[in-house]
XYZ file of C-alpha atoms in Angstrom:
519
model
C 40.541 131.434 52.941
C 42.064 127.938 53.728
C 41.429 125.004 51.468
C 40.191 121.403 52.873
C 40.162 117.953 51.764
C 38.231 116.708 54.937
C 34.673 115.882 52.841
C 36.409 114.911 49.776
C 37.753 111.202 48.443
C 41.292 113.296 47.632
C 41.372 114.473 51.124
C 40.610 111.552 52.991
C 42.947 109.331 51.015
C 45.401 113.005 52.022
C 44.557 112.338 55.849
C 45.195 108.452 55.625
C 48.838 109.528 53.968
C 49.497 111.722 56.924
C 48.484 109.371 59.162
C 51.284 106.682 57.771
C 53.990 109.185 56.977
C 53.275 110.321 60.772
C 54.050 106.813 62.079
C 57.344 107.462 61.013
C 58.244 110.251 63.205
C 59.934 109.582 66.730
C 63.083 108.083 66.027
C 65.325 111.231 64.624
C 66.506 115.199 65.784
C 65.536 117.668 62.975
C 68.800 119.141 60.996
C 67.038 120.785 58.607
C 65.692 124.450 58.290
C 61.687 124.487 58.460
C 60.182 125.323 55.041
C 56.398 127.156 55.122
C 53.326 125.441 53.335
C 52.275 126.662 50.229
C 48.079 126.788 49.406
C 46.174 126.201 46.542
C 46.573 123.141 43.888
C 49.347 121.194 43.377
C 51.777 123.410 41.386
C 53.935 121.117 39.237
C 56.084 123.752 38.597
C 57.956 122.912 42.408
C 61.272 120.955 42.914
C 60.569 118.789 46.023
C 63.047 116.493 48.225
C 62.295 113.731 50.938
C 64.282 114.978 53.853
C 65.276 111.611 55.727
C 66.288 111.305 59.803
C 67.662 108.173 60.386
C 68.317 107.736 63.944
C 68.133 104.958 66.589
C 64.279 103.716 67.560
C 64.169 105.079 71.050
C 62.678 103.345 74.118
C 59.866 106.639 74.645
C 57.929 108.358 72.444
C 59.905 111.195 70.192
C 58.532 112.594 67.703
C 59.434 115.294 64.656
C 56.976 117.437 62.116
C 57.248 116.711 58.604
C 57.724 120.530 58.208
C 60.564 120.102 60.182
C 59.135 122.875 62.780
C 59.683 121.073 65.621
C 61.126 117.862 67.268
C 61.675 116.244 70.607
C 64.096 113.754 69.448
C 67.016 113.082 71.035
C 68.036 109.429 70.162
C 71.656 109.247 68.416
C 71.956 109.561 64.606
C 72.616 106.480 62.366
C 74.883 107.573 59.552
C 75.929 105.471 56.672
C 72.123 104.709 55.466
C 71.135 105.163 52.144
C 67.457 105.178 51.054
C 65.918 104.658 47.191
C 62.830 105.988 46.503
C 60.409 104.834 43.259
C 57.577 107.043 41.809
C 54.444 105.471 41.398
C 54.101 106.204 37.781
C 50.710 105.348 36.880
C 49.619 108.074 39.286
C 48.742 111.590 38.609
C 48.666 113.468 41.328
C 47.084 116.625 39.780
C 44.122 114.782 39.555
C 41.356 113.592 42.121
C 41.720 110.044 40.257
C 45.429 109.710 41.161
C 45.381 110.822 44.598
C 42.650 108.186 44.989
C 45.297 105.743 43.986
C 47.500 106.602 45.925
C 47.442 103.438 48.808
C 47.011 103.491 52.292
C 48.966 101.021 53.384
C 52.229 99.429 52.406
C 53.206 95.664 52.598
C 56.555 94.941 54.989
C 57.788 93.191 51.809
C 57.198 95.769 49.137
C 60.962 96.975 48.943
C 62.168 93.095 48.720
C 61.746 93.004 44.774
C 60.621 96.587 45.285
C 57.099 96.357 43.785
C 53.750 97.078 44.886
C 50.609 95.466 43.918
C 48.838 97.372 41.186
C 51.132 99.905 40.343
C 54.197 100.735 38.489
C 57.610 101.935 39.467
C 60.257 104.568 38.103
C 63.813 103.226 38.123
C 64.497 103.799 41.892
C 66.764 106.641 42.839
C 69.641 106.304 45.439
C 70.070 109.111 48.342
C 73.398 109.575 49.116
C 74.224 108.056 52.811
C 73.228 109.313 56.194
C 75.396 111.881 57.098
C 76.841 112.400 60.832
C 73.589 113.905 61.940
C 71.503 110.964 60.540
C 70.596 113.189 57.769
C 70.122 113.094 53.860
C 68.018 114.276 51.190
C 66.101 112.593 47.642
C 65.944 115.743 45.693
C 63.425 115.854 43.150
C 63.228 118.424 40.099
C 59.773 119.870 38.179
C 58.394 118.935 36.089
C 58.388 115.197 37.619
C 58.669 116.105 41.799
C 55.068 115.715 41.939
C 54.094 112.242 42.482
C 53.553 109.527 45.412
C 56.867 107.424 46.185
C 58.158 104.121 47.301
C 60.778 104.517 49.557
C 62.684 101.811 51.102
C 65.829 101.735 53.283
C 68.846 99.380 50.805
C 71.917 99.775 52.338
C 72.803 99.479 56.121
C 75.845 99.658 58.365
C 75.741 95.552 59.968
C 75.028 97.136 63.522
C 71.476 97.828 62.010
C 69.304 95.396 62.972
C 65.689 96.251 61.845
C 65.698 98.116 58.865
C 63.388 101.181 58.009
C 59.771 99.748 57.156
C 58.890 100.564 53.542
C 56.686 103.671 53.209
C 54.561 106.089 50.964
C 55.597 109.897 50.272
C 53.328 112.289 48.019
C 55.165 115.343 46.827
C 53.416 117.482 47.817
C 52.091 116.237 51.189
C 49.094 117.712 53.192
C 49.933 119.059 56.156
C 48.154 121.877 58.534
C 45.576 122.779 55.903
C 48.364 123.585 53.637
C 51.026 121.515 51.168
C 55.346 120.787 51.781
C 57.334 119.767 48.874
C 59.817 119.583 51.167
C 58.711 116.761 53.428
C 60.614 115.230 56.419
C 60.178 111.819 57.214
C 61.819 109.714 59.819
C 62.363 106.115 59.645
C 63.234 103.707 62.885
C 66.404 101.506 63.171
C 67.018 99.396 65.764
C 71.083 98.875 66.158
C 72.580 96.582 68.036
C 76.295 96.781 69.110
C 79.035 94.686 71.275
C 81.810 94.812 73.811
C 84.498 92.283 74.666
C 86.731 92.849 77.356
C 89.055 90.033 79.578
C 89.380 88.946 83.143
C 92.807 88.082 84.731
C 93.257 84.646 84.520
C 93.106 83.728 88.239
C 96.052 81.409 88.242
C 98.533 83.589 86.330
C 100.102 80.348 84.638
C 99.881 78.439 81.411
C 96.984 76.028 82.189
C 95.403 78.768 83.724
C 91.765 79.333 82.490
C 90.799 82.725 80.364
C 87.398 84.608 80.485
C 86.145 87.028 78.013
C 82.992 88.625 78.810
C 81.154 89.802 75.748
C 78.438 92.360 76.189
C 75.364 92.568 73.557
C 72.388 94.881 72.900
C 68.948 93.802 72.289
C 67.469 96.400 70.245
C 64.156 97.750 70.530
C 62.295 96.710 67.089
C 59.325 97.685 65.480
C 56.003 96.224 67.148
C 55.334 94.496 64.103
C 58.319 92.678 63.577
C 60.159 89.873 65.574
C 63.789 88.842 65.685
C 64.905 86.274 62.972
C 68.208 84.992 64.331
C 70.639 86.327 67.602
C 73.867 84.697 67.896
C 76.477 85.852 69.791
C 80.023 84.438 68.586
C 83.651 84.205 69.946
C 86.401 83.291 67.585
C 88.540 82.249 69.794
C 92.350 81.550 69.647
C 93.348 77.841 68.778
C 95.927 78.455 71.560
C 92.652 78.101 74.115
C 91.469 74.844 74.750
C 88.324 73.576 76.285
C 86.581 76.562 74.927
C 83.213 76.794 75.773
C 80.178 79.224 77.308
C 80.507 79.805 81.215
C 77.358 81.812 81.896
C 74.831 83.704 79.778
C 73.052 86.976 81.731
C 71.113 89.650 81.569
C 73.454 92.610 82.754
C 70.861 94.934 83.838
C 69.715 92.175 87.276
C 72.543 89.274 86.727
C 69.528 86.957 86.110
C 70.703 83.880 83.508
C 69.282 83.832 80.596
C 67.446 80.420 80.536
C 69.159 77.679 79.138
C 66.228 76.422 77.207
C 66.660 79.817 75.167
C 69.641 79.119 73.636
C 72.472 76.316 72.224
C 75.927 76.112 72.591
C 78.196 74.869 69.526
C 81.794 75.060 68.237
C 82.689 75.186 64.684
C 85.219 76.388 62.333
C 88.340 77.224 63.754
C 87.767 77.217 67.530
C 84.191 79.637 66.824
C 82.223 79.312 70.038
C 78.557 80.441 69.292
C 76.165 80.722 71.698
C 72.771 80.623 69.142
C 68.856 81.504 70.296
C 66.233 79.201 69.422
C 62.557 80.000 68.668
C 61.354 80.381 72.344
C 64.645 82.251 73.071
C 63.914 84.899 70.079
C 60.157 84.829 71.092
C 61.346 86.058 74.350
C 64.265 88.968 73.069
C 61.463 90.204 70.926
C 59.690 91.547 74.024
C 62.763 92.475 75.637
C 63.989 95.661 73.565
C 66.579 97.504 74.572
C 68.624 95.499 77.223
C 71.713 93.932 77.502
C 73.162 90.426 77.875
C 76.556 89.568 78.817
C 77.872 86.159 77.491
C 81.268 84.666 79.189
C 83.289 82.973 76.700
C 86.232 80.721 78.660
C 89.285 78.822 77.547
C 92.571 77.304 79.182
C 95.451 78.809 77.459
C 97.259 75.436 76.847
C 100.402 76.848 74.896
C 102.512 80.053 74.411
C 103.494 80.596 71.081
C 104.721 84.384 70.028
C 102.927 85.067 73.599
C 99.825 87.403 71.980
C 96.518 85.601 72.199
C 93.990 87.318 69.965
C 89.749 86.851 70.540
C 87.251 88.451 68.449
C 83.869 88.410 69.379
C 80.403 88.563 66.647
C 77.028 89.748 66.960
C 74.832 88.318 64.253
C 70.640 89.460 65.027
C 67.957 90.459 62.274
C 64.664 91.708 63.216
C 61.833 91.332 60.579
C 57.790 91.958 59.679
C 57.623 87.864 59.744
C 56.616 85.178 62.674
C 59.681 84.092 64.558
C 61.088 81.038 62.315
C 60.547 77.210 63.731
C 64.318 76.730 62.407
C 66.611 80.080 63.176
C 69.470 80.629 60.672
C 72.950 78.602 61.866
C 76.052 80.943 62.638
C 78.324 81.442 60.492
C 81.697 78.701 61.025
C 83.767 82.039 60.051
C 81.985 85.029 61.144
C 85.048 87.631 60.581
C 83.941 86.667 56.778
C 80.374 87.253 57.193
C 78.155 90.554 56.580
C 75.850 89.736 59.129
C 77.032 90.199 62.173
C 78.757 93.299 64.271
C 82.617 92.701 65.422
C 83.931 93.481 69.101
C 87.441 94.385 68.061
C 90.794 92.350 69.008
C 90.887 91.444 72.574
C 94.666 90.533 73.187
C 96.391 88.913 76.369
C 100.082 88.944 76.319
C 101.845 85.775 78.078
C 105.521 85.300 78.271
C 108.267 82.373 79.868
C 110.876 83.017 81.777
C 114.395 81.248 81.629
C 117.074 81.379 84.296
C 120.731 80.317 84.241
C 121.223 78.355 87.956
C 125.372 78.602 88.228
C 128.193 77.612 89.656
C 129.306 81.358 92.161
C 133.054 79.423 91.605
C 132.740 79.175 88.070
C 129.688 81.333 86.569
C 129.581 79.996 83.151
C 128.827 76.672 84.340
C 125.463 75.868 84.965
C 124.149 73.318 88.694
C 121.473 70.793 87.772
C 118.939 70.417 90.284
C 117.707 73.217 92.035
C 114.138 73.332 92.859
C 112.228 76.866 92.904
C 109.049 78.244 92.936
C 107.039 81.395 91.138
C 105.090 83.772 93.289
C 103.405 87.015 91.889
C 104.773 90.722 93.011
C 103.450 92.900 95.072
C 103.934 95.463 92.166
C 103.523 93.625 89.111
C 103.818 96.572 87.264
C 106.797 98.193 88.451
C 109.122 99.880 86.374
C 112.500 98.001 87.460
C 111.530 94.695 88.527
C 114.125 94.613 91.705
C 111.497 94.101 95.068
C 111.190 90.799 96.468
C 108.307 91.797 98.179
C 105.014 89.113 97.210
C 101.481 88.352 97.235
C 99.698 85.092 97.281
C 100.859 81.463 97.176
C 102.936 79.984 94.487
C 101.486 79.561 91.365
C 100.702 77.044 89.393
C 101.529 76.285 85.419
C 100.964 73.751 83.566
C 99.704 71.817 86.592
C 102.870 71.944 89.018
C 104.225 74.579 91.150
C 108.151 73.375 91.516
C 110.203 73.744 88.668
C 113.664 72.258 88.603
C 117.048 73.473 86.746
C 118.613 70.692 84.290
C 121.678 69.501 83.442
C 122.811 72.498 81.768
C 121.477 74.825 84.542
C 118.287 75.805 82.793
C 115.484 76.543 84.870
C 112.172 76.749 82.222
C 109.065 78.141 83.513
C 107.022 77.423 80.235
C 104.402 80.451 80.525
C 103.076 83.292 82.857
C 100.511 86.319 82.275
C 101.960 89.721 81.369
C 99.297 91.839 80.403
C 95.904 92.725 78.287
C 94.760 95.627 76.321
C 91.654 96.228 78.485
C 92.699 96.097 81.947
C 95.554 98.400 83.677
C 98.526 98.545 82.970
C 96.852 98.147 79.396
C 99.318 96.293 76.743
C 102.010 96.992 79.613
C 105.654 95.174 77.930
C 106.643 93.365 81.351
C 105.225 92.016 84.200
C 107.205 91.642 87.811
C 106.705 88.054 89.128
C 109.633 86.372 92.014
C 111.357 83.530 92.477
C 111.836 81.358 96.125
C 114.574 78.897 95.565
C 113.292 75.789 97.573
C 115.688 73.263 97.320
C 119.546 73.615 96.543
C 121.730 71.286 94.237
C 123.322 68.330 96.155
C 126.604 69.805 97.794
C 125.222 73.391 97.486
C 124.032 75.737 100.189
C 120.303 76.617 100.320
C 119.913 80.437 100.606
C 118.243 81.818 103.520
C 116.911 84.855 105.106
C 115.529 86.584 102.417
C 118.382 85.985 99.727
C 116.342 82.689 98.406
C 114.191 85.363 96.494
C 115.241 87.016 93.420
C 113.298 89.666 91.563
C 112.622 88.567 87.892
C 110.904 90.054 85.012
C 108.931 88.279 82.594
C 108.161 89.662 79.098
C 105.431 89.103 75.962
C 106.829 86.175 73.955
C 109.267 83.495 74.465
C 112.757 83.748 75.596
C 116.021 83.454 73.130
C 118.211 80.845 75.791
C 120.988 81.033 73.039
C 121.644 84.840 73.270
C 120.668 85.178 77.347
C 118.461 84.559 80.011
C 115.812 86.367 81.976
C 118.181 85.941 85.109
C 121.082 84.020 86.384
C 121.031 82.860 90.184
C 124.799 81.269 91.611
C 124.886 78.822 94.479
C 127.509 78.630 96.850
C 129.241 75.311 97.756
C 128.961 73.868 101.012
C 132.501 74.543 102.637
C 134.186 70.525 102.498
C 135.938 69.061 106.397
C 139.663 69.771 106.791
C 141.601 67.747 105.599
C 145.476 65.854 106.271
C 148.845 67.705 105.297
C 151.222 65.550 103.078
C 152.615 62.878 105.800
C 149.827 62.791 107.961
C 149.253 64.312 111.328
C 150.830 61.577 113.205
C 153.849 61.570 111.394
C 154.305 65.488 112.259
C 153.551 64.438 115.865
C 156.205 61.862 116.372
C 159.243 64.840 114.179
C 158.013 67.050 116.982
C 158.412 64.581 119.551
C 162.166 63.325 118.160
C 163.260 66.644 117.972
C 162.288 67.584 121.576
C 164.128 64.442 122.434
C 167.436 65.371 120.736
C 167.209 69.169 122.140
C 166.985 67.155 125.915
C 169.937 64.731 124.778
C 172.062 67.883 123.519
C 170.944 70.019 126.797
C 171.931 66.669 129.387
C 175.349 66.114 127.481
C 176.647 69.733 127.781
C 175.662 69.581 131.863
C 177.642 66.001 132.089
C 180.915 67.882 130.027
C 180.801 70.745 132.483
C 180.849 68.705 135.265
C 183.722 66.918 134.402
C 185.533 70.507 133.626
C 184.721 71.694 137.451
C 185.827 68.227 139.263
C-alpha cells in the first residue's frame, strides 16, 4: 500500500516543496550514488544530508532527480562554493501543523541577513566547498535531521556572477509517493570569465601603437534577476600613452556594441574601464551567454627594462533587483578589488639596439655621421641572426625612419618589438631586424651591392654601451689623389734632362779625341 498527501493540507504544502526544490534542478551532473525512498511517517530516528550540484546555469534545459536516479546534465562543475543551511526551528515536522508552516516560497533576499519572515533560525551550518565535480554535502545527524532548511549559497569564487537563489529543503522530502533524507538539490550559477591576448604592433617601433583585445562572457542569469554592474577593465602599463577603447563587439557577428550602452573612463594608474550604463545592462540581461570582445590600445612611448605588463578585469553582478538608474563605478585599482575576474599578465617584450660605426683603419675609433635605416627580417625569429634578407619598408620609431651615428660613433635606435607571450615565437629572447646604411660619413665610401646591409639582433631590455654593442659596422675611406714626391715633378724632369745632356757632352767629346788620334 502506498501512502499520499495529495487530499491533505501536509501534502499539498509537500507538492508545493517539490515543486520549488524542483526548480532547482538543471544546472549540475549527479556524483552521487542514488539512495531508495523510505514509506511511512517521518522517522526521526534518520541522519539526513543536502547533497548540493553546483554547476554552471546552462543555455538548455538539464535537469537532475533529487534521488539522484538520473540526470541529463552536462554543464561544467563550479568548485570552490560553499553553502550554509539554517533549520527552521519553530517547525515540527512530525506534525501536520509544522509541515503547514513550512513556506512556499522564499524571498531573493532571505539569505542577505539570513532571516525569513515569521520564523526562526538555527545557527547556520557551513558545507565544506564544492569539490572538483561541483559536489558537496550538509550532513545532518538524528535526532535533529528532520526539519525544513534555509539554505543559501555564502561564499563564491569572483568568476561567479549570479549566486544560487535562496531555497527551502525538508528532511525528509516527498518524492514518488515515498520520502529521501538524502535529498539532492542543484542550484544555478552563472560565471563569467576573461581572455586578454595582444596584436603585433603594426609599426614594430617605439611610437608604435599596442592593441590588447580582451574577451568577456555574458552569463546566462536567472530569469528573475538582472545584471547590477559590467565593467570590463585594462590596467594598463604607464609606459602606454594615449590609452583608450578602440572598438567594443560582440564576437559571435562582429556587430559593435552600441555606444549609447556603455562609457569610457581612465582612472587610477593608467585603468582604462569601459563601464555599462542602465540601457546597456538592460540589454546584457537578455543576452545570456555571449561574448564581447573589448580592444584596449596604447602607444608605447618609452622602453624602460623592455617588459610591458597589461592586466585586464571583469567586474559583473547579476541580482533578484530592477537594473539600478546609477550602476556601481569601477574600481580605480581593480587588481585590489574582490569583484571582478583577472585575465592574467599579458607581456610584450621591446628592446634598443646600439651600434659602434668605426673607423676599418683604426677600429676603436668611432665616424660621426652615418645615416641608416631599420627594416624587419624575413625571419625574425631565426636562431643566428646573420640573413640580410627583408620584408617591408623601413620602419618607423619614435616618428623618424633615419637614424644617424654621433660623435663618438654611436648609432641609437631607441626601441623595437621583440616578442609577446601570446603570439609565436611566444616570450622568444631575440628578434632579427637589419640595417641599410644610407648615407656614409663625409670622406667615407658608401657600401654597395648588398654589403650596406648588416644582420643585427635586437634583445628584451636596453643595451649596456659601456661593456659592448649590439654590432659594430667599419667604413672604408675614400682612397685620397696622388700626390708630389719631395722636389716636385718638375724638378725630377729637368735632373733627367741635365743628365741626358752630360751623357751627350761625354759621348761627343770622346768622338772629337778619337779623331784627333786617327788624323
Amino acid at each position: 500500500m502506498t501512502h499520499s498527501h495529495e487530499h491533505s493540507p501536509q501534502g499539498r504544502v509537500v507538492a508545493l516543496l517539490s515543486a520549488l526544490a524542483l526548480s532547482l534542478i538543471g544546472v549540475a551532473g549527479v556524483a552521487t550514488p542514488a539512495v531508495a525512498a523510505d514509506y511511512g511517517n517521518v522517522d526521526t530516528t534518520k541522519d539526513g544530508s543536502i547533497i548540493i550540484h553546483k554547476h554552471v546555469q546552462a543555455g538548455s534545459t538539464q535537469s537532475g532527480t533529487p534521488d539522484g536516479f538520473s540526470s541529463t546534465i552536462t554543464s561544467d562543475p563550479v568548485p570552490g562554493v560553499i553553502f550554509t543551511s539554517s533549520k527552521l526551528t519553530d517547525l515540527d515536522l512530525t506534525t501536520a501543523l509544522g509541515w503547514a508552516g513550512v513556506p512556499t516560497s522564499v524571498p531573493a533576499t532571505a539569505c542577505d541577513t539570513p532571516s525569513l519572515s515569521g520564523h526562526t533560525l538555527a545557527a547556520g551550518v557551513a558545507s565544506p566547498v564544492t569539490d572538483s565535480t561541483g559536489k558537496t554535502t550538509i550532513s545532518l545527524t538524528h535526532p535533529n535531521a528532520v526539519g525544513a532548511y534555509l539554505v543559501c549559497e555564502t561564499t563564491s569564487p569572483s568568476n561567479v556572477v549570479d549566486k544560487a537563489q535562496p531555497f527551502v529543503v525538508t528532511i525528509p522530502y516527498s518524492y514518488n509517493e515515498g520520502w529521501l533524507y538524502n535529498v539532492n538539490v542543484y542550484p544555478k550559477n552563472g560565471l563569467a570569465s576573461i581572455a586578454k591576448t595582444v596584436a603585433t604592433p603594426v609599426g614594430l617601433g617605439l611610437g608604435s601603437t599596442a592593441s590588447f583585445p580582451v574577451t568577456t562572457d555574458v552569463p546566462k542569469i536567472a530569469a528573475n534577476a538582472n545584471f547590477q554592474y559590467y565593467w570590463v577593465q585594462d590596467a594598463m602599463d604607464t609606459r602606454l600613452t594615449g590609452a583608450t577603447v578602440a572598438s567594443v563587439k560582440v564576437l559571435s557577428t562582429g556587430a559593435d556594441v552600441l555606444s549609447s550602452y556603455y562609457t569610457v573612463a581612465t582612472s587610477g594608474t593608467n585603468v582604462v574601464s569601459v563601464q555599462f550604463n542602465t540601457a546597456g545592462l538592460t540589454w546584457l540581461s537578455t543576452f545570456g551567454q555571449a561574448k564581447i570582445v573589448t580592444t584596449f590600445t596604447g602607444v608605447v612611448a618609452t622602453l624602460g627594462n623592455g617588459i610591458i605588463s597589461d592586466t585586464a578585469y571583469l567586474g559583473t553582478k547579476a541580482a533578484v533587483a530592477s537594473v539600478p538608474v546609477t550602476p556601481a563605478t569601477p574600481p580605480a585599482n581593480p587588481s585590489a578589488s574582490g569583484l571582478v575576474v583577472s585575465s592574467g599578465q599579458v607581456t610584450q617584450n621591446w628592446g634598443d639596439l646600439a651600434v659602434h660605426k668605426v673607423d676599418a683603419g683604426e677600429l676603436t675609433t668611432g665616424v660621426q655621421g652615418a645615416v641608416f635605416e631599420v627594416l624587419a627580417a624575413a625571419a625574425p625569429y631565426a636562431a643566428t641572426c646573420d640573413s640580410t634578407d627583408t620584408e617591408g619598408d623601413a620602419i618607423l620609431v619614435n616618428g623618424e625612419t633615419t637614424f644617424t651615428s654621433d660623435v663618438s660613433g654611436l648609432l641609437s635606435i631607441p626601441g623595437l618589438f621583440v616578442s609577446d607571450n601570446k603570439n609565436d615565437t611566444v616570450d622568444a629572447d631575440h628578434r632579427c631586424y637589419v640595417l641599410r646604411e644610407v648615407a656614409a660619413p663625409a670622406g667615407f665610401i658608401l657600401p654597395t651591392t648588398g654589403s650596406e646591409l648588416t644582420a643585427v639582433t635586437v634583445k628584451t631590455g636596453a643595451t649596456n654601451t659601456a661593456v659592448g654593442y649590439d654590432a659594430e659596422i667599419t667604413n672604408t675611406r675614400i682612397q685620397g689623389v696622388v700626390l708630389p714626391m719631395t722636389g716636385s715633378n718638375g724638378i725630377v724632369v729637368l735632373s733627367v734632362a741635365g743628365l741626358a745632356l752630360i751623357a751627350a757632352g761625354l759621348v761627343l767629346a770622346f768622338l772629337a779625341r778619337r779623331r784627333r788620334q786617327t788624323a
